[in-house]
CSV table of C-alpha atoms and ligand atoms in Angstrom, one decimal:
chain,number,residue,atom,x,y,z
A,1,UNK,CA,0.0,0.0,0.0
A,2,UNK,CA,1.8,3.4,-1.0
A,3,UNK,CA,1.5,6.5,1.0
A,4,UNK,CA,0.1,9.0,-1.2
A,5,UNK,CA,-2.4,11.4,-0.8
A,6,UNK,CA,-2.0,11.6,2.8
A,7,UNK,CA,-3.8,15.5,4.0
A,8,UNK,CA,-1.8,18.0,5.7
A,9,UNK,CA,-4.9,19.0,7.6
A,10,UNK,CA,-7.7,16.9,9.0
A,11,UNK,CA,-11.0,19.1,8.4
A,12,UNK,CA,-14.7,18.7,9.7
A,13,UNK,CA,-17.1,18.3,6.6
A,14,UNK,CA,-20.7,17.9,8.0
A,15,UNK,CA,-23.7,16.4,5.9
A,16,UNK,CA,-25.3,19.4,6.3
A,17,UNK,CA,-25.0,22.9,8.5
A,18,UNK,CA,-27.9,24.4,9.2
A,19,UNK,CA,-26.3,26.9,11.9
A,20,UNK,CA,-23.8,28.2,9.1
A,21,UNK,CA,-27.3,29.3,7.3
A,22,UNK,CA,-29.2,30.6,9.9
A,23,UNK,CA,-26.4,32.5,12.3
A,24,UNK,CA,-26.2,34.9,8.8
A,25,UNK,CA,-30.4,34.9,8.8
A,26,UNK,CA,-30.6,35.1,12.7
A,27,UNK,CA,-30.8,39.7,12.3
A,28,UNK,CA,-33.7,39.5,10.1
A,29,UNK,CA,-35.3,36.3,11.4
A,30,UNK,CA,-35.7,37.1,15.3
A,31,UNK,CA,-37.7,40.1,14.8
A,32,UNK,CA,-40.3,38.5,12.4
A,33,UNK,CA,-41.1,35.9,14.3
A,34,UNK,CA,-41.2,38.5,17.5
A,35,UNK,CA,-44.2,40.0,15.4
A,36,UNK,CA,-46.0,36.8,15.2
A,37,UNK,CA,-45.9,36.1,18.5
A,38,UNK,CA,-46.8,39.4,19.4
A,39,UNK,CA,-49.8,39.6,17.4
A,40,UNK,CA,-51.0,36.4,18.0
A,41,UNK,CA,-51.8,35.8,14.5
A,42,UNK,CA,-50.7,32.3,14.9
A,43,UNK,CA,-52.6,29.9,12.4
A,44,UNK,CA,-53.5,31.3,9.1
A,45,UNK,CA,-51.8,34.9,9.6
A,46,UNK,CA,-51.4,37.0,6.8
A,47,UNK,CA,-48.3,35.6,6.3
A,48,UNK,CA,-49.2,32.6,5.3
A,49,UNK,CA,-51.0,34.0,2.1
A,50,UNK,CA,-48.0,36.0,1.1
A,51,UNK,CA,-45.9,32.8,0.9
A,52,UNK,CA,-48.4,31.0,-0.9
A,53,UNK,CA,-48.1,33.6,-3.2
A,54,UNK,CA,-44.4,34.4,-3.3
A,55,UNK,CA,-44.1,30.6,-3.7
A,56,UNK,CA,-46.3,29.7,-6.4
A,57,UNK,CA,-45.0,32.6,-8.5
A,58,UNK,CA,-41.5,31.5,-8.2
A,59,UNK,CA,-42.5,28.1,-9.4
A,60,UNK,CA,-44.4,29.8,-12.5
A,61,UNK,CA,-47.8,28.2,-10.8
A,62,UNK,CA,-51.0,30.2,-10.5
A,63,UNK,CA,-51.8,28.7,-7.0
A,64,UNK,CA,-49.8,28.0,-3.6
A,65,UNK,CA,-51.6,26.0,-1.0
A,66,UNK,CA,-49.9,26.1,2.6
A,67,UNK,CA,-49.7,22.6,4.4
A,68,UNK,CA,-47.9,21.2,7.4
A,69,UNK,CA,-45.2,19.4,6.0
A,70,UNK,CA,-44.6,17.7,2.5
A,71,UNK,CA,-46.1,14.4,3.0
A,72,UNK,CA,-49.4,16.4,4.3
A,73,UNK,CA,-48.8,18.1,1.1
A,74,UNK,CA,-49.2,15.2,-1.4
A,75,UNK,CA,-51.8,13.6,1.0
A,76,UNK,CA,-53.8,16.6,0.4
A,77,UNK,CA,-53.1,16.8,-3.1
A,78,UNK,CA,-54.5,13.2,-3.5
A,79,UNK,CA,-57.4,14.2,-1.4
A,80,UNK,CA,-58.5,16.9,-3.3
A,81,UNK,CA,-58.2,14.9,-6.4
A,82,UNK,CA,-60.6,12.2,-4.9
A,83,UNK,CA,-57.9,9.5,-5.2
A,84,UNK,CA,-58.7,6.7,-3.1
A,85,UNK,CA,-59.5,3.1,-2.5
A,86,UNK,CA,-59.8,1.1,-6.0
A,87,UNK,CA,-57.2,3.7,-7.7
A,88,UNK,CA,-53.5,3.1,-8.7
A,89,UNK,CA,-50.9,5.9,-8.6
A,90,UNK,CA,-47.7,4.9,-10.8
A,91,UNK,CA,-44.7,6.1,-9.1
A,92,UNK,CA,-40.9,5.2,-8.1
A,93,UNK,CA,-39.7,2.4,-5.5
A,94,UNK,CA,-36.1,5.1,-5.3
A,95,UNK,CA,-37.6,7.6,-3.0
A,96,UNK,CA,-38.8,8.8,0.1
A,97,UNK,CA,-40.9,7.1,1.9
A,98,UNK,CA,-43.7,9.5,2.1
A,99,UNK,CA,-44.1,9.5,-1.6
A,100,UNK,CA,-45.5,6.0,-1.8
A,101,UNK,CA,-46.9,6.1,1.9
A,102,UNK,CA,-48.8,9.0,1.0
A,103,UNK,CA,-50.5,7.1,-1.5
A,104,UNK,CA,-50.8,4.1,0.4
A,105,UNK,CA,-52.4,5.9,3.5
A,106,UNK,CA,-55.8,7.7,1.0
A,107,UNK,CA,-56.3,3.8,0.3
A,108,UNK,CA,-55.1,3.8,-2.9
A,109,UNK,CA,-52.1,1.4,-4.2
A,110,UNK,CA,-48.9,2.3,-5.2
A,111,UNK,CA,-48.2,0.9,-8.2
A,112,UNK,CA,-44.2,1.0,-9.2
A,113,UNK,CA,-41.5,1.4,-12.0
A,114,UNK,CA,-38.0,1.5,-11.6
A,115,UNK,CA,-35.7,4.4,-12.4
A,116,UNK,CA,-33.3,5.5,-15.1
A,117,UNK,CA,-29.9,4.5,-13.6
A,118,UNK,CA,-28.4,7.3,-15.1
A,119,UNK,CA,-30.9,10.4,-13.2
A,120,UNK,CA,-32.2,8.0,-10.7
A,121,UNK,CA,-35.5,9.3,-11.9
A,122,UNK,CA,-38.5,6.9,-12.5
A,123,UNK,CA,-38.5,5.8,-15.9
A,124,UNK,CA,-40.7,7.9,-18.1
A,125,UNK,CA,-40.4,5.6,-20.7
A,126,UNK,CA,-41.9,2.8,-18.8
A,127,UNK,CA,-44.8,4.5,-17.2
A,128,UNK,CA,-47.5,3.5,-20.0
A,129,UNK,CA,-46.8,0.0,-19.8
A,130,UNK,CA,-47.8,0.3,-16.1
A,131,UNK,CA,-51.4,2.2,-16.8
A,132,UNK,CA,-54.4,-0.2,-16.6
A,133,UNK,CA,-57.9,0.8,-15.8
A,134,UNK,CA,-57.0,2.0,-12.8
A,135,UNK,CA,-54.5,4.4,-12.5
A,136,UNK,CA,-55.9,7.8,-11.6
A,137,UNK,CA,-52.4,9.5,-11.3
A,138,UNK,CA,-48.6,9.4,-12.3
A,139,UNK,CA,-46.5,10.9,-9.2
A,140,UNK,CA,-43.0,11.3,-10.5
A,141,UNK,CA,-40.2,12.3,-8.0
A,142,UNK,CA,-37.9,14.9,-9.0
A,143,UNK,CA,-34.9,13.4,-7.4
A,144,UNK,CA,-32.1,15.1,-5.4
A,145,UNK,CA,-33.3,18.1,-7.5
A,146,UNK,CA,-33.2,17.3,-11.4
A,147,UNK,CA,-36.9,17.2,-12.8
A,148,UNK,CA,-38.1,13.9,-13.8
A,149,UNK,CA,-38.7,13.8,-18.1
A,150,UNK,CA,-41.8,15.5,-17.4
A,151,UNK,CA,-42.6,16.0,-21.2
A,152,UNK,CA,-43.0,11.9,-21.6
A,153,UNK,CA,-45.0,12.1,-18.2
A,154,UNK,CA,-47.4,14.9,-19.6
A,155,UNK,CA,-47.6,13.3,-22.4
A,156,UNK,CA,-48.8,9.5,-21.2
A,157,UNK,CA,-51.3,11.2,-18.6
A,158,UNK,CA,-53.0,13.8,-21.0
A,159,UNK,CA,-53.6,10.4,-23.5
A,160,UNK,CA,-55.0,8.8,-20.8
A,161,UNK,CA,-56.7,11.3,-18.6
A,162,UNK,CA,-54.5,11.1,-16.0
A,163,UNK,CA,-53.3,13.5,-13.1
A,164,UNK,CA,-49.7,14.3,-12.4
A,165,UNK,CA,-48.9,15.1,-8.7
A,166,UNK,CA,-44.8,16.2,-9.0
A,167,UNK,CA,-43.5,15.2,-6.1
A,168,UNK,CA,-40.8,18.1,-6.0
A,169,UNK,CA,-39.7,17.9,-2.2
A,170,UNK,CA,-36.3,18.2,-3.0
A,171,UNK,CA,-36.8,20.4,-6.0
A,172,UNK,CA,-38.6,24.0,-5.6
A,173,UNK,CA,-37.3,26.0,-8.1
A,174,UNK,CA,-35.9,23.0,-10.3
A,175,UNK,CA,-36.6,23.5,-14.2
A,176,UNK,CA,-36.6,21.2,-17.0
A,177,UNK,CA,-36.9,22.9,-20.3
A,178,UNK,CA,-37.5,26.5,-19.0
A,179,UNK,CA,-40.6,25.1,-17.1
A,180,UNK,CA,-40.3,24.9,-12.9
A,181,UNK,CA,-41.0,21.9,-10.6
A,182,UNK,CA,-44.9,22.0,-9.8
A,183,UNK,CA,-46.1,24.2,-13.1
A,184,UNK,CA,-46.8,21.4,-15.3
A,185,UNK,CA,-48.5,18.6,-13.6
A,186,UNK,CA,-51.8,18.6,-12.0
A,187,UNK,CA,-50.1,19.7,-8.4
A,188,UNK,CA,-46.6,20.0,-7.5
A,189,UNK,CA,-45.8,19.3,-3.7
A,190,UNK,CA,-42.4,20.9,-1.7
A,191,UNK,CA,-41.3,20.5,1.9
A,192,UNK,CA,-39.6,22.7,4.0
A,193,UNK,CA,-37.8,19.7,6.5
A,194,UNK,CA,-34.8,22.0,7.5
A,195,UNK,CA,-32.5,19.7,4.8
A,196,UNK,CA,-34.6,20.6,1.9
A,197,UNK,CA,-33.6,23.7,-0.3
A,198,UNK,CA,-36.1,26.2,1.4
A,199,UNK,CA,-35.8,25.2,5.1
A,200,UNK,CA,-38.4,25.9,7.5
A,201,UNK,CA,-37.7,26.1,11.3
A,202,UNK,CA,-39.3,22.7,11.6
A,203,UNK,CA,-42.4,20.9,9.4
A,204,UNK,CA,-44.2,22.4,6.7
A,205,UNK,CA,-44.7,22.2,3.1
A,206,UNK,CA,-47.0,23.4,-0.2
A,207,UNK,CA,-48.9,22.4,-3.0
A,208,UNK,CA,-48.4,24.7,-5.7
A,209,UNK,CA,-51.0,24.4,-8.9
A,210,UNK,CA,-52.5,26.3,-12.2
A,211,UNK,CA,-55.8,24.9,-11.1
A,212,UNK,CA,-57.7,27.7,-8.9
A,213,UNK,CA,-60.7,25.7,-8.3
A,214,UNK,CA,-58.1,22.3,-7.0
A,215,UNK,CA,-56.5,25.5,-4.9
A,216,UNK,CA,-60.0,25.8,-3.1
A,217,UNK,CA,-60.8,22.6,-3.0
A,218,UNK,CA,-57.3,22.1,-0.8
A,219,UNK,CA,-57.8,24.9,1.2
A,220,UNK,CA,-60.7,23.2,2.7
A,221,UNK,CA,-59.4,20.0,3.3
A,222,UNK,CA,-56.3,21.2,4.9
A,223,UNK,CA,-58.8,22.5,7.6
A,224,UNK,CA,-61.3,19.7,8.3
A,225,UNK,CA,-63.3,20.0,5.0
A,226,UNK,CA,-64.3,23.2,6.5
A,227,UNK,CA,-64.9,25.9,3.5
A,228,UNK,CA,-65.6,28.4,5.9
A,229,UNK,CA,-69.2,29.5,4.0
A,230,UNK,CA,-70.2,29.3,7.2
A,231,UNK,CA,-67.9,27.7,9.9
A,232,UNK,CA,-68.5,24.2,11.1
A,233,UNK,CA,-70.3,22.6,8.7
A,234,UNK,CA,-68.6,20.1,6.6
A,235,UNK,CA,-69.6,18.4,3.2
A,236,UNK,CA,-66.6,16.3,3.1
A,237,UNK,CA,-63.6,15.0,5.7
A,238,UNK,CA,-60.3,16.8,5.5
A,239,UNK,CA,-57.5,17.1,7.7
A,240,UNK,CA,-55.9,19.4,9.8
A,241,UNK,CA,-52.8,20.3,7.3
A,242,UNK,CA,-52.1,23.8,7.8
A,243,UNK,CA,-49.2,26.2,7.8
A,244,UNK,CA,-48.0,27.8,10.8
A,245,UNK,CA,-47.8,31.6,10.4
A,246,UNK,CA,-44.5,31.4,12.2
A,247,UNK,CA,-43.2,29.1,9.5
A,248,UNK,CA,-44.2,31.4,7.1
A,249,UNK,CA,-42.1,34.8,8.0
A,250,UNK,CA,-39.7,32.3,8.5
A,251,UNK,CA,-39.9,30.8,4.8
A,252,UNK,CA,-40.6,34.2,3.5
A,253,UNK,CA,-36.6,35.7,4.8
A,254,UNK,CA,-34.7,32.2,3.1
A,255,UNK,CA,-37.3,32.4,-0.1
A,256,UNK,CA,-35.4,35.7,-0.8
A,257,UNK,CA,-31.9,33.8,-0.5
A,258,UNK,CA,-33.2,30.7,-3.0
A,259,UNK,CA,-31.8,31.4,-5.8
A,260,UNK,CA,-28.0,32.6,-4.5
A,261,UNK,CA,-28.5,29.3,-2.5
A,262,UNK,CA,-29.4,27.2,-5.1
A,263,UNK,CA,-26.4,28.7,-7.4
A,264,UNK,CA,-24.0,28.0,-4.4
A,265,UNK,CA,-24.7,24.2,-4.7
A,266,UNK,CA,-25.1,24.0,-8.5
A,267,UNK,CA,-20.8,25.3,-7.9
A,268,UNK,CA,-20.2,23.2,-5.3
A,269,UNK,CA,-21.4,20.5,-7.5
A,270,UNK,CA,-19.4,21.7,-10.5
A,271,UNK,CA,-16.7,21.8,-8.4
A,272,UNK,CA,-17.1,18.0,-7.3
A,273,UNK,CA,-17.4,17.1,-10.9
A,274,UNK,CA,-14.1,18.6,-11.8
A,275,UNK,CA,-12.8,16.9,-8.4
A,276,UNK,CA,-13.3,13.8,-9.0
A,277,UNK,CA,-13.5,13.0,-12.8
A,278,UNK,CA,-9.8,11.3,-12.9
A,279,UNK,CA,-11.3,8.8,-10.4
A,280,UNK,CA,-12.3,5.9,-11.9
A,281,UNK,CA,-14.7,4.2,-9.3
A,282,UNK,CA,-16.6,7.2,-8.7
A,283,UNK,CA,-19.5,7.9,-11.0
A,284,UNK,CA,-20.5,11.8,-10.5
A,285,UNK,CA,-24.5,13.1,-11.0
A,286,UNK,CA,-26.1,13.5,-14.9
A,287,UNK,CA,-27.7,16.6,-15.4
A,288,UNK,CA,-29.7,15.9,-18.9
A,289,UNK,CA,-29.5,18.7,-21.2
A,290,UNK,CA,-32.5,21.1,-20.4
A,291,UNK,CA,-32.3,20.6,-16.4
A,292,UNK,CA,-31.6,23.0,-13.9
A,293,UNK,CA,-30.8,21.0,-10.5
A,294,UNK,CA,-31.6,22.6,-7.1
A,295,UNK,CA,-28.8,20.0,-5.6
A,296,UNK,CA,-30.6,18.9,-2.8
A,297,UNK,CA,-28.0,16.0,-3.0
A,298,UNK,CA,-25.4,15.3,-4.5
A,299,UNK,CA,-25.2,11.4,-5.1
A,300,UNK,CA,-21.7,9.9,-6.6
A,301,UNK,CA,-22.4,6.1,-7.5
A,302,UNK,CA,-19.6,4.1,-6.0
A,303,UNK,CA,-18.2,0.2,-5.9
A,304,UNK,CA,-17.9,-0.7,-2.1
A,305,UNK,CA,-20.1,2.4,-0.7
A,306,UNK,CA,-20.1,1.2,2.8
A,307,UNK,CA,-16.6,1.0,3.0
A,308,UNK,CA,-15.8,4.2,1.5
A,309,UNK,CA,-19.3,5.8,3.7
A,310,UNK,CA,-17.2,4.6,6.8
A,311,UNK,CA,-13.8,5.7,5.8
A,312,UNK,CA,-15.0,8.7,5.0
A,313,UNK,CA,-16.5,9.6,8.4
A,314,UNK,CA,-13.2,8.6,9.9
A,315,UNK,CA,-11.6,11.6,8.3
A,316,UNK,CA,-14.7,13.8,9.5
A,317,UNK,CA,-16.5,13.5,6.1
A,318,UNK,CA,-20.4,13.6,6.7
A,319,UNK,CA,-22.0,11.3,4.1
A,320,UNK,CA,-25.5,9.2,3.6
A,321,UNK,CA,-27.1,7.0,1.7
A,322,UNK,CA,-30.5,7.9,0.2
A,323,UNK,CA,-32.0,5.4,0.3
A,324,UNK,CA,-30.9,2.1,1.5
A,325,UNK,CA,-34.0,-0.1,0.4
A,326,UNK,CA,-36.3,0.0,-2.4
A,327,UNK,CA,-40.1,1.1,-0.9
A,328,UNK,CA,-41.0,-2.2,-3.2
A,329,UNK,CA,-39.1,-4.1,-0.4
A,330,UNK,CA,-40.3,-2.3,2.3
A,331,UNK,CA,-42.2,-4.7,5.3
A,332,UNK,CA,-44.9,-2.3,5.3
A,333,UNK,CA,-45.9,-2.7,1.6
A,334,UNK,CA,-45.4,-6.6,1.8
A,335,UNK,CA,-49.1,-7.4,0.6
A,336,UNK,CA,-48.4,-5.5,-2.5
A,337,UNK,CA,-46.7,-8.8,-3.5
A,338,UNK,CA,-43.1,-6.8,-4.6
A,339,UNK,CA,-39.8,-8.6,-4.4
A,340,UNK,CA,-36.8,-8.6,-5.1
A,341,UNK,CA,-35.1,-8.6,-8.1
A,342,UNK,CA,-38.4,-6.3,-9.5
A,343,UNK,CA,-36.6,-2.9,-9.7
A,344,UNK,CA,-33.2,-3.7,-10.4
A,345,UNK,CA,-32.1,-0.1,-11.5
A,346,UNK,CA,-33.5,0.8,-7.8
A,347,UNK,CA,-32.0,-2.4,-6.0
A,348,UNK,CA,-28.4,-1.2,-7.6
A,349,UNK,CA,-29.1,2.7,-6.8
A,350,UNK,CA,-29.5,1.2,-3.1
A,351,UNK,CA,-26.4,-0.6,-2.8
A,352,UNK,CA,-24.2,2.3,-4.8
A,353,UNK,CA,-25.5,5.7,-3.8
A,354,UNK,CA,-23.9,8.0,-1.1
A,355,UNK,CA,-24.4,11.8,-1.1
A,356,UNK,CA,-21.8,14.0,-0.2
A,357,UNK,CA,-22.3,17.4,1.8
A,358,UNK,CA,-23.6,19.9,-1.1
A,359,UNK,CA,-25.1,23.0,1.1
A,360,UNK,CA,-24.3,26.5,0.2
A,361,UNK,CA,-22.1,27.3,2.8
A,362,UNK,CA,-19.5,24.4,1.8
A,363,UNK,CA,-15.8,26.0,1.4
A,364,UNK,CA,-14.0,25.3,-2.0
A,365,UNK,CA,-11.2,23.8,0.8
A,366,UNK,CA,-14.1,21.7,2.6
A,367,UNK,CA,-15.1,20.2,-1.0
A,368,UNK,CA,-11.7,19.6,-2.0
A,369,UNK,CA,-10.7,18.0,1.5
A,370,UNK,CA,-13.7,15.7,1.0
A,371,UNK,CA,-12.7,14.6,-3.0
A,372,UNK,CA,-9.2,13.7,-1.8
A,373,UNK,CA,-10.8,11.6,0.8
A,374,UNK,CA,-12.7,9.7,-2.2
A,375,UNK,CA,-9.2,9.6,-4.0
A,376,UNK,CA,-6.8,8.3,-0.9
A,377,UNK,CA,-9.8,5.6,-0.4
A,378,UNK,CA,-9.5,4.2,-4.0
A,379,UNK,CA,-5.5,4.5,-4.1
A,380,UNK,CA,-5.1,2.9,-1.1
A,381,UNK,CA,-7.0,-0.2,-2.1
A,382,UNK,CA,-6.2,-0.3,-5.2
B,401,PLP,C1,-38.8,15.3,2.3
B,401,PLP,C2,-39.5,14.5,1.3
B,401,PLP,C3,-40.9,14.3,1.4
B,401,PLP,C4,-41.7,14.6,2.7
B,401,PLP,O1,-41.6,15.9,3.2
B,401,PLP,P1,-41.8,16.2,4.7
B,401,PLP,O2,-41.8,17.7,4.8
B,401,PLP,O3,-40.6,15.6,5.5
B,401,PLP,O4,-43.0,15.5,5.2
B,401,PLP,C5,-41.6,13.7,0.4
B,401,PLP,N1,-41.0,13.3,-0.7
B,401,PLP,C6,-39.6,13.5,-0.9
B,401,PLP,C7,-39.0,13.0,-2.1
B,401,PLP,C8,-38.9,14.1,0.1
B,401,PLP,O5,-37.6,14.2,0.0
């Protein structure tokens, strides 16, 4: 084993520094949320209609619909599209949970097809084969921040009148050909979990939409059903999925910071490229042609992940892997009558992906400490 490559410095390279964010925030932050508090405008402030606003027109959508968290988001979206028991939503096994168990939990069944190996997107070109009598929606995950091929998506569901719910999580602000995540399906979902793009200061999350009627319809299912014309009486069941008004001043000081944010990790990500392209074993992210990524992650493919994962936090290299098991393998989803060897694209995305720390802040040193980690791990056993 030569000694090469052997750092003069050992560094700290977190996953993910959320105090590096908001310590340069905290000015304009603490008296916004003092405001709230003092007016005691808590639920449904005016607050929240400004972000719903700000939101939907920087995702080119006609509509913003606040909810309590992402996954409340596409539950709602599924709701107020009257998606239930009997239906099929087509969607990815490579993803967050909540994508499929949203579907799951309105009583409808997720139906899956694997991914492109190359975006880790679901296969556009594979969804029609999975359509049957049905399916009532396509819900395409726009992964790690690339769009899915939403034109083949579009394309399938307007031939056979289906909805699109974008899940786009981990992709506000995303394009693909010019257009933004959430402003060409049916409903586009985000989250603001403090590791997405646009971070809340804990849960929430928001259906964006062209559709002002769908808009209504969600308004009054993220609040029991409840339409308000008058209060407390209900022609349907909703939820309780609303936006806190102090999430919402919060959202609305990082929504003005997106963009510069976003830029900051499409470098850091260039930079990685650059980085690493002489090593062989490492397989660096595809942007296709036409795609803006938001970086949410940035997800090398690797031979012997778990090795390198674990050598890697030795040196103080935060790293994870999104996501260790297909949802088609998942106990929960068992009846569905999945197994292994279905979704091999997914199965091999499982056992090769790790992500790297990709957040704004990252130094140029931090990001080249962290790719001559990479290369002293494959030199060394090579
Ligand atoms: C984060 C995430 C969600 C759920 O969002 P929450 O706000 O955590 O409920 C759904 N889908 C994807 C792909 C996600 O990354």
């Amino acid at each position: 084993m030569a000694a090469q490559s052997t750092p003069a410095t050992r560094m700290q390279v977190p996953l993910l520094d959320l105090k590096a964010q908001y310590s340069r925030l905290r000015e304009q932050i603490i008296p916004r949320v003092v405001d709230v508090l003092d007016s005691q405008f808590l639920v449904n402030g005016p607050a929240v209609r400004e972000l719903e606003a700000q939101v939907a027109a920087a995702s080119g959508c006609v509509e913003g619909v606040g909810t309590s968290s992402g996954t409340d988001a596409l539950l709602l979206a599924l709701m107020a599209m009257g998606i239930g028991q009997g239906d099929e939503v087509i969607t990815t096994p490579y993803t967050f949970f909540a994508t499929a168990g949203s579907i799951w939990r309105v009583g409808a069944r997720p139906v899956f097809v694997d991914i492109d190996p190359v975006t880790f997107n679901l296969d556009a070109s594979a969804v029609e084969a999975a359509v049957t009598d049905r399916t009532r929606a396509i819900m395409p995950v726009h992964l790690f921040g690339q769009m899915a091929d939403m034109n083949t998506i579009m394309d399938v569901a307007r031939r056979r009148d289906l909805k699109v719910i974008e899940d786009a999580a981990q992709a506000i602000t995303a394009e693909f050909q010019g257009q933004r995540a959430g402003a060409m399906g049916t409903a586009g979902c985000f989250s603001f979990y403090p590791s997405k793009n646009l971070a809340g200061a804990g849960d929430g999350g928001m259906v964006v939409t062209q559709d002002a009627d769908l808009a209504e319809h969600m308004r009054t299912l993220r609040n029991h059903g409840d339409s308000g014309q008058p209060r407390y009486f209900h022609r349907e069941v909703g939820g309780n999925f609303r936006l806190d008004t102090l999430q919402a001043v919060y959202l609305q000081v990082k929504l003005g910071h997106l963009g510069e944010w976003n830029a900051a990790r499409r470098e850091n990500a260039a930079l990685y490229d650059r980085l690493l392209a002489d090593v062989d074993e490492v397989v660096v992210p595809a942007i296709l042609d036409g795609n803006v990524s938001t970086f949410n992650q940035y997800v090398i493919r690797v031979p012997r992940r778990d090795e390198l994962q674990a050598f890697l936090g030795e040196q103080g290299v935060g790293s994870a892997v999104y996501y260790p098991l297909g949802l088609h393998q998942q106990e929960c989803f068992q009846e569905l009558g999945y197994a292994a060897g279905d979704f091999p694209e997914t199965e091999r995305a499982t056992r090769e992906s790790l992500a790297l720390p990709i957040f704004p802040e990252l130094t140029e040193e931090q990001i080249g400490y962290v790719a001559e980690q990479i290369k002293a791990f494959f030199d060394r056993s090579s």
